[in-house]
mmCIF file of C-alpha atoms in Angstrom:
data_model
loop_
_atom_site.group_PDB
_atom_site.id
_atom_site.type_symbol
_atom_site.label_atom_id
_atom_site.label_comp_id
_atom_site.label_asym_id
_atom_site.label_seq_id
_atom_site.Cartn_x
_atom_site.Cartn_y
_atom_site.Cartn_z
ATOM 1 C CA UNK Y 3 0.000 0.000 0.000
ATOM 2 C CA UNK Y 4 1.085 3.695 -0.812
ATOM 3 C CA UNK Y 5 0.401 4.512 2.746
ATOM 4 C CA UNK Y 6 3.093 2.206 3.547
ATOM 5 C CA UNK Y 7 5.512 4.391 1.936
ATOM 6 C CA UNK Y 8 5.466 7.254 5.126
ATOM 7 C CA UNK Y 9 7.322 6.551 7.903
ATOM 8 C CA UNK Y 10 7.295 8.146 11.251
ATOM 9 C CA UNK Y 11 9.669 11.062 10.272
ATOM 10 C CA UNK Y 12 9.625 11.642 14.332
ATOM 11 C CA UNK Y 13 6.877 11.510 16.597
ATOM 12 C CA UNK Y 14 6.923 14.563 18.349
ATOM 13 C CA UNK Y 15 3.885 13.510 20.874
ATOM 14 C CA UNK Y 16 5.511 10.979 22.260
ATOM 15 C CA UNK Y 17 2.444 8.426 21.354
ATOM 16 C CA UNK Y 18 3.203 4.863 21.204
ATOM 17 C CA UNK Y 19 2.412 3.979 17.453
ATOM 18 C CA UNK Y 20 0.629 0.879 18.730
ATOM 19 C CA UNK Y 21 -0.735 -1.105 15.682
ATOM 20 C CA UNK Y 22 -4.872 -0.208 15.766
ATOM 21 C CA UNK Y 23 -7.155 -2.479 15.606
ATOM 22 C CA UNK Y 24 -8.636 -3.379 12.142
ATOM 23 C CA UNK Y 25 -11.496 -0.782 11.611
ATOM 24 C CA UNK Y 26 -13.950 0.661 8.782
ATOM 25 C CA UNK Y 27 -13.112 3.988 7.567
ATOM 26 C CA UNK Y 28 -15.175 6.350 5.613
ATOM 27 C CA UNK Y 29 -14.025 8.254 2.534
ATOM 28 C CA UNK Y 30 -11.087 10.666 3.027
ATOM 29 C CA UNK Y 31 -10.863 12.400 -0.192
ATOM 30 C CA UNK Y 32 -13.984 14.872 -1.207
ATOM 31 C CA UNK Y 33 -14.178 16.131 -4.906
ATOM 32 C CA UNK Y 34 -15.732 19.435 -6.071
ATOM 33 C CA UNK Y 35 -14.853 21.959 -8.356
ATOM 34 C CA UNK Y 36 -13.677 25.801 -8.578
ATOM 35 C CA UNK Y 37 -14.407 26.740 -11.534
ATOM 36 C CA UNK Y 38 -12.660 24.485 -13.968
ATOM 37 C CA UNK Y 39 -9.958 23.261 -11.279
ATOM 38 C CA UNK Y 40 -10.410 20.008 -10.215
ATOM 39 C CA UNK Y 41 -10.125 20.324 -6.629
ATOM 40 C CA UNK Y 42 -9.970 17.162 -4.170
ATOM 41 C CA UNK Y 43 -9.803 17.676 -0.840
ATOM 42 C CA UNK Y 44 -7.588 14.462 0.441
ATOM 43 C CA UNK Y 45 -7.353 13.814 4.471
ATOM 44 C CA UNK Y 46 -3.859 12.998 6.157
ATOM 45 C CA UNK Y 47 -5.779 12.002 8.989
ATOM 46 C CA UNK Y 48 -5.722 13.275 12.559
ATOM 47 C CA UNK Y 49 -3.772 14.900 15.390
ATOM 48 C CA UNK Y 50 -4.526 15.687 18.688
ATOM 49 C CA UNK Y 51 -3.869 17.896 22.056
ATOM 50 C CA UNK Y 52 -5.365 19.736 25.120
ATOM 51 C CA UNK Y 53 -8.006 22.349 24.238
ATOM 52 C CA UNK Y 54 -6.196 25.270 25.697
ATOM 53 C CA UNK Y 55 -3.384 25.052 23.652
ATOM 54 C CA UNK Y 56 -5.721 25.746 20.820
ATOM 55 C CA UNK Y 57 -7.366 28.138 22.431
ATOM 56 C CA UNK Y 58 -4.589 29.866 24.902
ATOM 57 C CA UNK Y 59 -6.364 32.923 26.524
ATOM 58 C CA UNK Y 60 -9.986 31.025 26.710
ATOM 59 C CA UNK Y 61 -11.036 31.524 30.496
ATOM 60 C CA UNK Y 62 -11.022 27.970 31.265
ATOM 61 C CA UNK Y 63 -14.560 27.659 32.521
ATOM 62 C CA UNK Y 64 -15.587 29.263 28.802
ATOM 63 C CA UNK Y 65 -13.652 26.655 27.091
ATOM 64 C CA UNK Y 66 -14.669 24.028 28.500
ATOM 65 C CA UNK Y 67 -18.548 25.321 27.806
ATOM 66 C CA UNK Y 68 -18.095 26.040 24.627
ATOM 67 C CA UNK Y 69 -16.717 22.491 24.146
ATOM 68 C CA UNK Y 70 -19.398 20.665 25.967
ATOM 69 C CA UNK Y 71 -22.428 22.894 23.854
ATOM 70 C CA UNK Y 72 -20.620 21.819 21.111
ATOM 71 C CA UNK Y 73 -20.589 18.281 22.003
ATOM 72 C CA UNK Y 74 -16.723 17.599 22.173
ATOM 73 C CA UNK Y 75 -14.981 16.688 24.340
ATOM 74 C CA UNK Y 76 -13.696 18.737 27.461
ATOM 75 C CA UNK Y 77 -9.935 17.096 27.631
ATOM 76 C CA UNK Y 78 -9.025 16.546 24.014
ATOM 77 C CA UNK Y 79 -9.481 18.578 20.830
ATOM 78 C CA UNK Y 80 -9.019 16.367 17.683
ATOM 79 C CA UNK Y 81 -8.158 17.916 14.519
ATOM 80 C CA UNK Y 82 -8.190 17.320 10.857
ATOM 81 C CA UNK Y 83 -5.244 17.376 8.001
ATOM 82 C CA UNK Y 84 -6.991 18.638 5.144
ATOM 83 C CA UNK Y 85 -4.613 19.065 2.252
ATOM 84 C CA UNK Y 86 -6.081 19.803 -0.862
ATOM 85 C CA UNK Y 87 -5.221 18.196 -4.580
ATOM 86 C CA UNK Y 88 -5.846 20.481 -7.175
ATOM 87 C CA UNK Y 89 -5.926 19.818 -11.143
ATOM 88 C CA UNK Y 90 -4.886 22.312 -13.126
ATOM 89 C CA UNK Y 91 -3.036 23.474 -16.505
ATOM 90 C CA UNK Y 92 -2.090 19.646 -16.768
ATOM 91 C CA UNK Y 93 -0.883 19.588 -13.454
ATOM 92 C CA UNK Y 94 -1.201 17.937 -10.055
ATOM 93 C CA UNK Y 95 -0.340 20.459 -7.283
ATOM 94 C CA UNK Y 96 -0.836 19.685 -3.808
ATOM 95 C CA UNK Y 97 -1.402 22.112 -1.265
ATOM 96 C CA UNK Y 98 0.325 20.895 2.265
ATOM 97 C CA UNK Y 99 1.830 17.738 2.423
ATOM 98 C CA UNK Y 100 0.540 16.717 5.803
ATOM 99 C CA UNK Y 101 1.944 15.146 9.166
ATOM 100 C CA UNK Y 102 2.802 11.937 8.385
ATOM 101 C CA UNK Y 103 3.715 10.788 12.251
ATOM 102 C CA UNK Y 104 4.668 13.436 12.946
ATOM 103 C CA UNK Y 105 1.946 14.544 15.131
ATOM 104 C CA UNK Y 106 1.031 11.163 16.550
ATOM 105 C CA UNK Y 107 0.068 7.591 14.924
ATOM 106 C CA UNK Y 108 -3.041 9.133 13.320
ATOM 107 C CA UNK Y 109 -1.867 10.934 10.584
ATOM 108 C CA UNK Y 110 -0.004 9.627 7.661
ATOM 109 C CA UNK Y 111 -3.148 8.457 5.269
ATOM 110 C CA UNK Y 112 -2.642 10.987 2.528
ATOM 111 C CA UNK Y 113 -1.033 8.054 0.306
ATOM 112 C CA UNK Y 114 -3.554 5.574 1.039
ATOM 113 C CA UNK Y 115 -6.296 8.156 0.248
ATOM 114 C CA UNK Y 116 -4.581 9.579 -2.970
ATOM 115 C CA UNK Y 117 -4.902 5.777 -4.134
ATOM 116 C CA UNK Y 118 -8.445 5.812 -3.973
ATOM 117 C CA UNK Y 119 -8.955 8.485 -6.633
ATOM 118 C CA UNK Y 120 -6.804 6.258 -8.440
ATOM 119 C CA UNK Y 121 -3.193 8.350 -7.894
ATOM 120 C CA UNK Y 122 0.003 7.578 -6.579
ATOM 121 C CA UNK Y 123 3.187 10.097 -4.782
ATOM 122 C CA UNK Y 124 4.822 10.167 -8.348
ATOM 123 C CA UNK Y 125 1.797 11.572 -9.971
ATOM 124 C CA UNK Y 126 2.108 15.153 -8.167
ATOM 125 C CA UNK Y 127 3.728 17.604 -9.774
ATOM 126 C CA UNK Y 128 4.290 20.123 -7.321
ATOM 127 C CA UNK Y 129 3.767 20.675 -3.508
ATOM 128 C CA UNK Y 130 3.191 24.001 -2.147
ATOM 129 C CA UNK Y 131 3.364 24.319 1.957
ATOM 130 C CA UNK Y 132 1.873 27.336 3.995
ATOM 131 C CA UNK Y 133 4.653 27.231 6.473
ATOM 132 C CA UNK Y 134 7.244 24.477 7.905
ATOM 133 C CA UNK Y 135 5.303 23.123 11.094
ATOM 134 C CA UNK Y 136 5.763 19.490 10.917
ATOM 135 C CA UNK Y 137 1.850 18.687 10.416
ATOM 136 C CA UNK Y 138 2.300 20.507 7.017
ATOM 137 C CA UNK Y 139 6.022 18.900 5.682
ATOM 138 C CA UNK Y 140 5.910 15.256 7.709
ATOM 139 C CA UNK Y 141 5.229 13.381 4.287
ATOM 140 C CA UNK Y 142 8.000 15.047 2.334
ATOM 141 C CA UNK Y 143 10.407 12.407 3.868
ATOM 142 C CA UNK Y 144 9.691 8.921 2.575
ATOM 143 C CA UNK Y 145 10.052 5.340 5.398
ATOM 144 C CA UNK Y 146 13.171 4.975 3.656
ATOM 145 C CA UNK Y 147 14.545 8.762 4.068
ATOM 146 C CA UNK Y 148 13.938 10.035 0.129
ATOM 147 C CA UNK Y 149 11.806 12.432 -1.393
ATOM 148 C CA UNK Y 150 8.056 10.746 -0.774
ATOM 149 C CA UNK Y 151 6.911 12.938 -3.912
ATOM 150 C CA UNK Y 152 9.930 12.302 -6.087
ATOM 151 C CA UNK Y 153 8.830 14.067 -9.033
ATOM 152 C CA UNK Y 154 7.647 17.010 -7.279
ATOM 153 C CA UNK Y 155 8.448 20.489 -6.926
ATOM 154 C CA UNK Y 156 8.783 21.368 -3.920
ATOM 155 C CA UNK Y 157 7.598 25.499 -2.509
ATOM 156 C CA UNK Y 158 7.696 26.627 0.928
ATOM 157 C CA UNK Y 159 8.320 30.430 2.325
ATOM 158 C CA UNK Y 160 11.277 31.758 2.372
ATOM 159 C CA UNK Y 161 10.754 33.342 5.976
ATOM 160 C CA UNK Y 162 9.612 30.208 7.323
ATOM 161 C CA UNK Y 163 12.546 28.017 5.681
ATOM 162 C CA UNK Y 164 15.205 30.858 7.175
ATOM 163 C CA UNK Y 165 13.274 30.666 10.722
ATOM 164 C CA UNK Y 166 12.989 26.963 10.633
ATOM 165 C CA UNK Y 167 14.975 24.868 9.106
ATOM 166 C CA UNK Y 168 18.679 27.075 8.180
ATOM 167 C CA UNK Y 169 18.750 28.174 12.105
ATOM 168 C CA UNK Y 170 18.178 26.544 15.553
ATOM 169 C CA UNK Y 171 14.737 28.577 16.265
ATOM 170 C CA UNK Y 172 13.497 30.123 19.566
ATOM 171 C CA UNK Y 173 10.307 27.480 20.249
ATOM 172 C CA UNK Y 174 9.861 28.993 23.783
ATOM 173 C CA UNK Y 175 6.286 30.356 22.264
ATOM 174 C CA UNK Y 176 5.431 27.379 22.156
ATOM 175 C CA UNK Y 177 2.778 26.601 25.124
ATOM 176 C CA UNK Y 178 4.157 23.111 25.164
ATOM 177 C CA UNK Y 179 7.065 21.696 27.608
ATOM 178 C CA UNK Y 180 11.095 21.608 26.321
ATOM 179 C CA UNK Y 181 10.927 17.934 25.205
ATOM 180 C CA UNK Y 182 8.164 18.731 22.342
ATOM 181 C CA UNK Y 183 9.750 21.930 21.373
ATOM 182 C CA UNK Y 184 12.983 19.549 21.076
ATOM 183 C CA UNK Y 185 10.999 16.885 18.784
ATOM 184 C CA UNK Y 186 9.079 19.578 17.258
ATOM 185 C CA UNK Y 187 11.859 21.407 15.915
ATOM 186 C CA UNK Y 188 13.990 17.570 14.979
ATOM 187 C CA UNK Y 189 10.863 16.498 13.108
ATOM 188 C CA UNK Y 190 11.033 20.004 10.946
ATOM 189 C CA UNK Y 191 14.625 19.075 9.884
ATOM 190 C CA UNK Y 192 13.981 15.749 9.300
ATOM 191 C CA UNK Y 193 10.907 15.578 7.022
ATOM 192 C CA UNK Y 194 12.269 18.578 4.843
ATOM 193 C CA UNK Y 195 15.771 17.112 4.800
ATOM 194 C CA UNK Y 196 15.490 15.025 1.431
ATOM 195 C CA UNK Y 197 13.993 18.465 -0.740
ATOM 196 C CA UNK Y 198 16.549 20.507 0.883
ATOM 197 C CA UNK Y 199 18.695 20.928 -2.222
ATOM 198 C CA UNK Y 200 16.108 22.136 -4.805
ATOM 199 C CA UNK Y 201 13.534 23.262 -2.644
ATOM 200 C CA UNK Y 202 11.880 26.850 -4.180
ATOM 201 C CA UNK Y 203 11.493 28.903 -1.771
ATOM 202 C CA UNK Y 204 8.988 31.678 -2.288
ATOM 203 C CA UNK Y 205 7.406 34.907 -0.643
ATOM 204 C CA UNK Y 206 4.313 35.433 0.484
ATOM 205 C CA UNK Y 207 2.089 36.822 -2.443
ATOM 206 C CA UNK Y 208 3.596 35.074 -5.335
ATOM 207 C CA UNK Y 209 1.281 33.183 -7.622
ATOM 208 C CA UNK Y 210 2.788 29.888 -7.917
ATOM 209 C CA UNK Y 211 0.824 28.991 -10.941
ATOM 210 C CA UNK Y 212 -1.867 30.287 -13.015
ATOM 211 C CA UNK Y 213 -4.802 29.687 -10.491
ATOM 212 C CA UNK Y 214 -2.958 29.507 -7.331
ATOM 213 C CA UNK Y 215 -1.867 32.854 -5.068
ATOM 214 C CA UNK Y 216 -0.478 32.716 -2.066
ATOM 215 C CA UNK Y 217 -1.199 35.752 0.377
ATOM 216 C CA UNK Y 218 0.623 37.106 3.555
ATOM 217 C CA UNK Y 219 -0.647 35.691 6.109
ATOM 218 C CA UNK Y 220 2.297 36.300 8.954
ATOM 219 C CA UNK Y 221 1.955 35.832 12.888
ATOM 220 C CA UNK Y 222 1.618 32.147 12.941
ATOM 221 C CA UNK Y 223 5.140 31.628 11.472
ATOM 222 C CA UNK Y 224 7.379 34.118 9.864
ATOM 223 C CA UNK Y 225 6.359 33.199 6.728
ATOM 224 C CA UNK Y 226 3.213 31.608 6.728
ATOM 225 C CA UNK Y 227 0.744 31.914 3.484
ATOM 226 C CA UNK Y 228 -2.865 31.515 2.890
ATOM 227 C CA UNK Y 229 -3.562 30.702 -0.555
ATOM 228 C CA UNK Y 230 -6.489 31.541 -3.291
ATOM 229 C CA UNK Y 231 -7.173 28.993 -5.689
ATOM 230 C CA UNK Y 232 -9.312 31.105 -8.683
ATOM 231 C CA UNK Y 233 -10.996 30.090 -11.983
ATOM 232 C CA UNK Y 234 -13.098 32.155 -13.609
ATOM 233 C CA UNK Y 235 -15.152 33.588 -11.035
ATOM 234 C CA UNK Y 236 -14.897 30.820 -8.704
ATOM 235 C CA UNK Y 237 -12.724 30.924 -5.869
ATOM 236 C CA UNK Y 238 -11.673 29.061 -2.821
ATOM 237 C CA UNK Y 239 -9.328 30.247 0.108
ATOM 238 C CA UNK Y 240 -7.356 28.383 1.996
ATOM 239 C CA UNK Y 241 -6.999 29.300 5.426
ATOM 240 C CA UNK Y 242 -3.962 27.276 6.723
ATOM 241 C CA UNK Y 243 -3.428 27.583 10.676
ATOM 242 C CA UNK Y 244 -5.201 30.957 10.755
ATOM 243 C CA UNK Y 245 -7.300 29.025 12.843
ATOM 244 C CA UNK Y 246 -7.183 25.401 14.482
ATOM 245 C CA UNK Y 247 -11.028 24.507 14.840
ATOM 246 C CA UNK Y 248 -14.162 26.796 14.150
ATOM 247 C CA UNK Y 249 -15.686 26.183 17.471
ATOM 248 C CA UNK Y 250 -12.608 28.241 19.483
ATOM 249 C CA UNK Y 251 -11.299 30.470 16.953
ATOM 250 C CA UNK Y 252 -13.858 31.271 14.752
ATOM 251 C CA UNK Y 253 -17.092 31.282 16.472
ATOM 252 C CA UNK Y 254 -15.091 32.559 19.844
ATOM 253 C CA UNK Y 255 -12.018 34.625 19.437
ATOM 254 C CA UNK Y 256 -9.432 33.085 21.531
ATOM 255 C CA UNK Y 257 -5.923 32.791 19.851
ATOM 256 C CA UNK Y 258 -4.262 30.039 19.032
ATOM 257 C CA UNK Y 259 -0.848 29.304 21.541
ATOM 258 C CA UNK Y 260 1.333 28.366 18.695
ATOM 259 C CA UNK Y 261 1.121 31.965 17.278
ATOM 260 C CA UNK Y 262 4.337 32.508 17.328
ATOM 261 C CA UNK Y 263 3.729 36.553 17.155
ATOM 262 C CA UNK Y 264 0.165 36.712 18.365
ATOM 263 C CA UNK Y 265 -0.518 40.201 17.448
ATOM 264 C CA UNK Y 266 0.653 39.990 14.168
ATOM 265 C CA UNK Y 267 -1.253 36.553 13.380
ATOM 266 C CA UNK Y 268 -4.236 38.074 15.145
ATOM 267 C CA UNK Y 269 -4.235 40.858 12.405
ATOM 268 C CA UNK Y 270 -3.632 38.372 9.454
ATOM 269 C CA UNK Y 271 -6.593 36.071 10.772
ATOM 270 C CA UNK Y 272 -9.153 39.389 10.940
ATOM 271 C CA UNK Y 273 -7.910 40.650 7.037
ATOM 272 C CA UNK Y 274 -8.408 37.216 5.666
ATOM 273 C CA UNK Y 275 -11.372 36.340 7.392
ATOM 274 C CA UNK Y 276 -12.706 40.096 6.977
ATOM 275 C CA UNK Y 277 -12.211 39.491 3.238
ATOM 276 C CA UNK Y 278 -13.663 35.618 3.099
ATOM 277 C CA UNK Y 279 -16.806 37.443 4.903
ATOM 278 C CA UNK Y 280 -17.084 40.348 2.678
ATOM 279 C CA UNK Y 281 -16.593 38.211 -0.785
ATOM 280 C CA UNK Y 282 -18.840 35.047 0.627
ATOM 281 C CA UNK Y 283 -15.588 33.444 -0.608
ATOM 282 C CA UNK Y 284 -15.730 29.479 0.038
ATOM 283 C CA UNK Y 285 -13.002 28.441 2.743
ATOM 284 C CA UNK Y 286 -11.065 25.418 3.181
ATOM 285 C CA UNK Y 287 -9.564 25.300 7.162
ATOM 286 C CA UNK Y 288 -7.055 22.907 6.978
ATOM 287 C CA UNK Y 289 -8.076 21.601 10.366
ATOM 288 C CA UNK Y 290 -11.286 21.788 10.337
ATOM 289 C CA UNK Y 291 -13.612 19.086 10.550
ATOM 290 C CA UNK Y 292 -13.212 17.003 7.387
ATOM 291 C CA UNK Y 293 -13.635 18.062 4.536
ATOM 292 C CA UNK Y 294 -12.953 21.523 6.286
ATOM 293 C CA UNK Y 295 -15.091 23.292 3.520
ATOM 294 C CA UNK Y 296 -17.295 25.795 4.469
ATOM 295 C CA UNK Y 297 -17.704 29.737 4.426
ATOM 296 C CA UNK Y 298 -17.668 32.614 7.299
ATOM 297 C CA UNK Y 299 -20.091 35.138 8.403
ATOM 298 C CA UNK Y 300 -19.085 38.145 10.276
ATOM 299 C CA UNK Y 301 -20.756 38.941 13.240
ATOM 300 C CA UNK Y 302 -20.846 41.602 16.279
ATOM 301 C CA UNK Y 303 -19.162 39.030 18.291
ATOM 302 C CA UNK Y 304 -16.650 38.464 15.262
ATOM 303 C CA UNK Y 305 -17.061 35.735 13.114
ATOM 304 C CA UNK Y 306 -19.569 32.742 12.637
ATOM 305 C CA UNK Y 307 -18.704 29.485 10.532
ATOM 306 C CA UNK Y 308 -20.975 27.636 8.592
ATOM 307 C CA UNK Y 309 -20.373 24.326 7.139
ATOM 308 C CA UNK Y 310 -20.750 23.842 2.954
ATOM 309 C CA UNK Y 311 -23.256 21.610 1.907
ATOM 310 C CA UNK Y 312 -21.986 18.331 0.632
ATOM 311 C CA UNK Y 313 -21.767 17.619 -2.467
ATOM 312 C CA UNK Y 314 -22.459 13.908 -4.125
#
């Protein structure tokens, strides 16, 4: 199996990858169109962690409400790796490459789910990541240490790839203890250590290709990008880690802890969101609940988030 081909690049959780028990999974790749790109979103699976670094200046009392009228759990927030395939100019770009292990034993099913829309890792053209956390560059690194996508390009932010992966970066942001930050930053090295060579490294606001812009969306990482995909008069955006889960940073406006400069990510999530109100543009939240398609409403509170019908 194709899934086979991910090892854990390094699993900064510290989960056991204990072999799961034999279960029935739904779909994880959802197809729709924006204008006449072929867009697929294709699920890398799962990762998880306490609410409140999700939501790091909820009162805890609020969280936990907010959770529980939700229906979710109080203790764990689960989230989704939504990377999205899109088909364009006779070319298969992928947008984030997802965890991999990374993150824990749940992620890593990108390959598996590729296969059933009939695809395999050499049949992407390019990869384009929003910034160099390990949840978004895990499956760059093949089980056996190559490139996973070997006849991809590979882009990624300049600022991020500077921050990240040339230097030894400041994690102390990071609302985690020392021995993540350690893995954290190991895993980052790792996965992106087989592109390293001919990785093209871009800045925020370049169009990549015909159809696909990236836009500044800084705060979050040095160099993170949100990206519009646009054909015709069809477009989706792409959120990236603007925000973790509509329920805490949409629909409430608590701030993600892994912002590394809150203020500045706090001004990038209002313009983009401001804009995806204003334009009714569809959204894609890369870890939102699967698909993660859906659009946002502005509100006195802020913002509200309401889910996109499916589509069969």
């Amino acid at each position: 199996m194709l899934a086979a081909a991910v090892g854990p690049a390094a699993n900064i959780s510290g989960a056991t990858c204990a072999k799961a028990p034999a279960v029935v999974r739904n779909s994880g790749a959802y197809r729709f169109h924006v204008g006449d790109i072929q867009a697929t979103v294709l699920s890398d699976g799962l990762l998880s962690g306490p609410p409140s670094v999700y939501a790091h200046d909820a009162p805890e009392v609020e969280l936990r409400e907010a959770l529980r009228r939700a229906f979710l759990p109080t203790d764990t927030m689960t989230l989704n790796l939504n990377t999205l395939l899109i088909e364009t100019g006779g070319r298969r770009i992928l947008i984030e490459a997802g965890a991999a292990q990374t993150m824990g034993p749940n992620g890593g099913r990108l390959f598996a789910n590729l296969a059933t829309i009939g695809l395999r890792a050499d049949d992407i053209d390019a990869v384009v990541i929003s910034h160099t956390h390990p949840d978004h560059v895990g499956n760059l690194r093949s089980a056996e240490g190559g490139k996973a996508f070997p006849r991809a390009t590979i882009y990624a932010p300049e600022a991020d790839w500077t921050f990240f992966v040339r230097g030894e970066p400041d994690l102390s942001y990071l609302p985690v203890g020392d021995e993540f930050r350690r893995r954290f930053a190991a895993a980052i090295k790792r996965s992106v250590e087989p592109v390293a060579a001919d990785v093209v490294l871009y800045q925020a606001g370049a169009e990549i290709v015909p159809g696909l812009t990236t836009l500044p969306a800084f705060g979050h990482t040095p160099g993170m990008a949100a990206f519009l995909v646009h054909s015709g008069s069809d477009q989706l955006l792409l959120t990236a880690d603007l925000a973790y889960h509509p329920v805490v940073n949409v629909d409430r406006p608590w701030r993600p802890g892994p912002d590394r400069d809150k203020d500045a990510a706090l001004r990038s999530r209002r313009r983009i969101f401001d804009r995806a109100a204003a334009d009714k543009l569809l959204v894609l939240g890369f870890h939102y609940p699967f698909p993660g398609l859906g659009r946002m409403l502005k509100t006195d509170a802020g913002y509200a988030w309401v889910p996109a019908n499916w589509q069969f």
